[in-house]
C-alpha atoms as an extended CHARMM CRD file, in Angstrom:
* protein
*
       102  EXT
         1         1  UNK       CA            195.2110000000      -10.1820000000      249.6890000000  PROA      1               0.0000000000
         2         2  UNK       CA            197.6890000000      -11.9450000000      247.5680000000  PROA      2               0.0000000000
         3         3  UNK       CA            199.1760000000      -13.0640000000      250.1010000000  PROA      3               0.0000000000
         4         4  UNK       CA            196.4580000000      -14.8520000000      251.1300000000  PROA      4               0.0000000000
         5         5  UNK       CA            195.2380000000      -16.4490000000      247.8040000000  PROA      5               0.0000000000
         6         6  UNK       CA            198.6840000000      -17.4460000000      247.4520000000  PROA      6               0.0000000000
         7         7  UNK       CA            198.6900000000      -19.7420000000      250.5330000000  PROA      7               0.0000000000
         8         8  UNK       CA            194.9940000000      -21.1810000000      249.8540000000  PROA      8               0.0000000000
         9         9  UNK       CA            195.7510000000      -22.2730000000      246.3120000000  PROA      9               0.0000000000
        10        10  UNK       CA            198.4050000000      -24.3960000000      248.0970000000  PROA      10              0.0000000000
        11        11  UNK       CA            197.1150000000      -27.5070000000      247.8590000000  PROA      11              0.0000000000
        12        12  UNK       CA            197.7990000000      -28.6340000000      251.4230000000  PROA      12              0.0000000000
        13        13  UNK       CA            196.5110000000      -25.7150000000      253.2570000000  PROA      13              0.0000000000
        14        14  UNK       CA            194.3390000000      -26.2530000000      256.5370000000  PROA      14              0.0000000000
        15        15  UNK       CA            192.2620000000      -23.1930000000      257.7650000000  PROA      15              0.0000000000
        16        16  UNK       CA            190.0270000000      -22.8180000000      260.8530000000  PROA      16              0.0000000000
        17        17  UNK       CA            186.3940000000      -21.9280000000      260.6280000000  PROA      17              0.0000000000
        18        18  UNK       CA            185.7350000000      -19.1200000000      262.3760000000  PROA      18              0.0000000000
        19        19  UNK       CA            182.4650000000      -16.7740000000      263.4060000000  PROA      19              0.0000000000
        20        20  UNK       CA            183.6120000000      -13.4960000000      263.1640000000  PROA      20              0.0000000000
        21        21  UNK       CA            185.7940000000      -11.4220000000      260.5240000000  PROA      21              0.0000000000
        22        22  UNK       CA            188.9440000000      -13.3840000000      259.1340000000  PROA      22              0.0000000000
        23        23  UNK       CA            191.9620000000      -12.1140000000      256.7940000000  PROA      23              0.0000000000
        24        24  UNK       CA            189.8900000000      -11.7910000000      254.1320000000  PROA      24              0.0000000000
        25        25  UNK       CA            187.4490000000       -9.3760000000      255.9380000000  PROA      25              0.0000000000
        26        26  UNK       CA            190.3220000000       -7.2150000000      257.2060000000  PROA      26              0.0000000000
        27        27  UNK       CA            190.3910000000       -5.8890000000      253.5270000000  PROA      27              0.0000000000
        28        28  UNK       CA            186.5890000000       -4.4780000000      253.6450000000  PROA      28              0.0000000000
        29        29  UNK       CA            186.7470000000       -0.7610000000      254.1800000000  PROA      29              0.0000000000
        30        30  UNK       CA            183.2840000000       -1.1760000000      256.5790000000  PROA      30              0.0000000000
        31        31  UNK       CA            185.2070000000       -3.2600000000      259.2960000000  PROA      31              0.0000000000
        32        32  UNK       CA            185.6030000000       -1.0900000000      261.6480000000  PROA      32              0.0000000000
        33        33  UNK       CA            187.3150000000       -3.0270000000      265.5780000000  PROA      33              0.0000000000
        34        34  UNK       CA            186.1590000000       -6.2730000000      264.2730000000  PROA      34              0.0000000000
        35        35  UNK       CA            182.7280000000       -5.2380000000      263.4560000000  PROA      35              0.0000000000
        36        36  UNK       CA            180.7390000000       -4.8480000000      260.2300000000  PROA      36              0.0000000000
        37        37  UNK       CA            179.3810000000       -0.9210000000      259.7950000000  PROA      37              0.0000000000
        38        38  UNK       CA            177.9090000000       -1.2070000000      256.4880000000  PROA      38              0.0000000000
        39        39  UNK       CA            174.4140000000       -1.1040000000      257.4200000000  PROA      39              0.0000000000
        40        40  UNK       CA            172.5730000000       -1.4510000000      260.7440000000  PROA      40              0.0000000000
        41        41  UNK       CA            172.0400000000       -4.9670000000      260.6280000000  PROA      41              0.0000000000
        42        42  UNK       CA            175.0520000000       -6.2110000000      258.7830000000  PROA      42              0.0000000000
        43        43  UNK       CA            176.6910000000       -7.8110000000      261.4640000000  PROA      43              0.0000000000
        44        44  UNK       CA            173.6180000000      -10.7030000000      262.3580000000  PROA      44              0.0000000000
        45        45  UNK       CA            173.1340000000      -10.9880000000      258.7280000000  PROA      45              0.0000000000
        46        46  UNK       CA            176.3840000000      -11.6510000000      257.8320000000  PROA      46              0.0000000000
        47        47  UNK       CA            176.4520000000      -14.3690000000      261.1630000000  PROA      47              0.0000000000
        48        48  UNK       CA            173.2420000000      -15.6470000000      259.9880000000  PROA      48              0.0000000000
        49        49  UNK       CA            174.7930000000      -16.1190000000      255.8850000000  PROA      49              0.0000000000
        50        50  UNK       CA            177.8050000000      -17.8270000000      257.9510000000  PROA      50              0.0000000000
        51        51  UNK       CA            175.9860000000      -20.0180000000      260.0380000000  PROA      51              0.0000000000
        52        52  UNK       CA            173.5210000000      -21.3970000000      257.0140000000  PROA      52              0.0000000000
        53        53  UNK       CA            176.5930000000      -22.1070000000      255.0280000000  PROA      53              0.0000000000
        54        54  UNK       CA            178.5360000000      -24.2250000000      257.8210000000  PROA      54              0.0000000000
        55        55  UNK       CA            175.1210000000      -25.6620000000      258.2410000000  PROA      55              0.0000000000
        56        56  UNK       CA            174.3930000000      -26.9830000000      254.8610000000  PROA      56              0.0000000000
        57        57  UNK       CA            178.0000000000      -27.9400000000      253.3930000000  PROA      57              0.0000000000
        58        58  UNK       CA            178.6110000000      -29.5750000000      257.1690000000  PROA      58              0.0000000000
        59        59  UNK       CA            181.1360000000      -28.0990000000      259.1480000000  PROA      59              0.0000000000
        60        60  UNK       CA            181.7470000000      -26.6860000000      262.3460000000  PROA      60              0.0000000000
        61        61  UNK       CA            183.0130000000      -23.2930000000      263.5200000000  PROA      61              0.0000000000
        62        62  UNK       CA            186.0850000000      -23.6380000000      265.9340000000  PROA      62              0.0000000000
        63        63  UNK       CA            187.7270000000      -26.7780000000      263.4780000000  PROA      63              0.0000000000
        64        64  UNK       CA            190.1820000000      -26.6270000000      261.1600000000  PROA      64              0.0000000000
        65        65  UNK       CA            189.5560000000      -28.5220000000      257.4410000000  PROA      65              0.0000000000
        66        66  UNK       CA            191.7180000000      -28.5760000000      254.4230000000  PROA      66              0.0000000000
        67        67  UNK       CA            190.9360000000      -25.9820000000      252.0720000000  PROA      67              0.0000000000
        68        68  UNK       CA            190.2290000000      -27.9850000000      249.6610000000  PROA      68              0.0000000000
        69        69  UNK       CA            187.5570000000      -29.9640000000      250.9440000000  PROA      69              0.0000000000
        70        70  UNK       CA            185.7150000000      -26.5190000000      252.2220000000  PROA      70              0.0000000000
        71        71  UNK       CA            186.0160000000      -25.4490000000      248.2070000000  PROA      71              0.0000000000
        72        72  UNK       CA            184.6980000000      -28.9700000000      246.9770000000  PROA      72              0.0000000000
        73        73  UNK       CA            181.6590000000      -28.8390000000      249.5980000000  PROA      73              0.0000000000
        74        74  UNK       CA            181.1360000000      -25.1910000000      248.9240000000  PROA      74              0.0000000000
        75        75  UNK       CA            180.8620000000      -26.4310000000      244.8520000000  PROA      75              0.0000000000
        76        76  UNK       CA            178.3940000000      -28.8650000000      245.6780000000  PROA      76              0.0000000000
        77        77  UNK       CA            175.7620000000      -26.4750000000      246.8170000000  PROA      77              0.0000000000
        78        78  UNK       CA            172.9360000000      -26.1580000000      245.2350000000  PROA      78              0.0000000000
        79        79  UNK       CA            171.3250000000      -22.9180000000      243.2270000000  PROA      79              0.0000000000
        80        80  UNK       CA            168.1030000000      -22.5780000000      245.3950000000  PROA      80              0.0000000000
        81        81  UNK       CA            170.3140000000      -23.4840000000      248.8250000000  PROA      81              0.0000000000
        82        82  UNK       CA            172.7030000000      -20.6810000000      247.9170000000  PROA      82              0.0000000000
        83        83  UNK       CA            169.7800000000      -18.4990000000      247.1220000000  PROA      83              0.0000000000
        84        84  UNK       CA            168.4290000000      -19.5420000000      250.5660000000  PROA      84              0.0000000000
        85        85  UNK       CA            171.9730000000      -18.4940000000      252.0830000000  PROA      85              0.0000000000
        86        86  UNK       CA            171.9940000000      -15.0850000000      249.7750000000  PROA      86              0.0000000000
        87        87  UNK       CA            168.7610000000      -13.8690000000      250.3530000000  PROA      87              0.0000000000
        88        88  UNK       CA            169.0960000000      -10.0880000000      248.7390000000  PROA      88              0.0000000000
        89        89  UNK       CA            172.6200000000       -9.6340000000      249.7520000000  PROA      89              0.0000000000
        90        90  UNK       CA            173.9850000000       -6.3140000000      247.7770000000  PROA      90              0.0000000000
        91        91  UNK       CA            177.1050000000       -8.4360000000      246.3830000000  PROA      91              0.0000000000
        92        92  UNK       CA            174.8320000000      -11.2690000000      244.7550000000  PROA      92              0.0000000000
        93        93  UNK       CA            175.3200000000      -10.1080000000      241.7230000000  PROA      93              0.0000000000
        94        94  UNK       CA            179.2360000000       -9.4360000000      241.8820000000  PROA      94              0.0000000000
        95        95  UNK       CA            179.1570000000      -13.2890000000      243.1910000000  PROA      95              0.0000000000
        96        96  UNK       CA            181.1040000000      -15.6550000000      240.6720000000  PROA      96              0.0000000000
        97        97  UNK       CA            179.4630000000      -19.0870000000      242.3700000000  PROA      97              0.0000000000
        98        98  UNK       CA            176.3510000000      -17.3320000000      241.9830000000  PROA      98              0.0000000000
        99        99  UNK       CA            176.3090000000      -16.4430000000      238.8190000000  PROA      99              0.0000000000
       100       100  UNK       CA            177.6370000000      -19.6030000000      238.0230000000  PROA      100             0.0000000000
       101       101  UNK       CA            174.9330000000      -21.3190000000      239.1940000000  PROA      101             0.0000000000
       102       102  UNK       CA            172.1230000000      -18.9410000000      238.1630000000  PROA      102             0.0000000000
C-alpha cells in the first residue's frame, strides 16, 4: 500500500479509471477472484457508489486522468452529493472527506 501512495503523491502521476477492483482493493481481506464477498449485495453497490462518483465529478471509466485533477474534482463535491454517493455505507464514518465535509 505504500507503494502505491508513494507513486500517487507524485505529482505527475496518470491513472486509468476503472470498473472493477484496482490496487487499492487488492488490500481488502473480502476480495475474493476479483469479487467483493462482504455482503450479498456488495458488489452492485459498490458499482453503483463508482458509477455516481464518475458521474458527478465527470469522468469516464476506460480513460486515464492525472491524479491530481481526479483529487481536485473529488474535493469539489459537495456534502449532500457525497451523501447521495454514500448512502449508509458501513465505512462512512471511518471516511476522512466525509467527515470533513459533515
Amino acid at each position: 500500500m505504500d507503494y502505491i501512495i508513494k507513486i500517487l503523491d507524485n505529482k505527475t502521476s496518470i491513472v486509468k479509471v476503472i470498473d472493477e477492483p484496482d490496487s487499492i482493493c487488492s488490500y481488502c481481506p473480502h476480495l475474493k477472484e476479483n469479487v467483493c464477498f462482504e455482503s450479498d449485495n456488495s458488489e452492485k453497490r459498490i458499482k453503483l457508489m463508482d458509477n455516481m462518483t464518475l458521474q458527478i465529478i465527470g469522468l469516464e471509466c476506460g480513460q486515464t486522468y492525472p491524479y491530481r485533477e481526479i483529487v481536485d474534482k473529488i474535493k469539489n463535491i459537495s456534502f449532500s452529493q457525497l451523501s447521495e454517493i454514500c448512502g449508509y455505507c458501513q465505512w462512512r464514518d471511518f471516511c476522512l472527506l466525509y467527515s470533513k465535509l459533515k
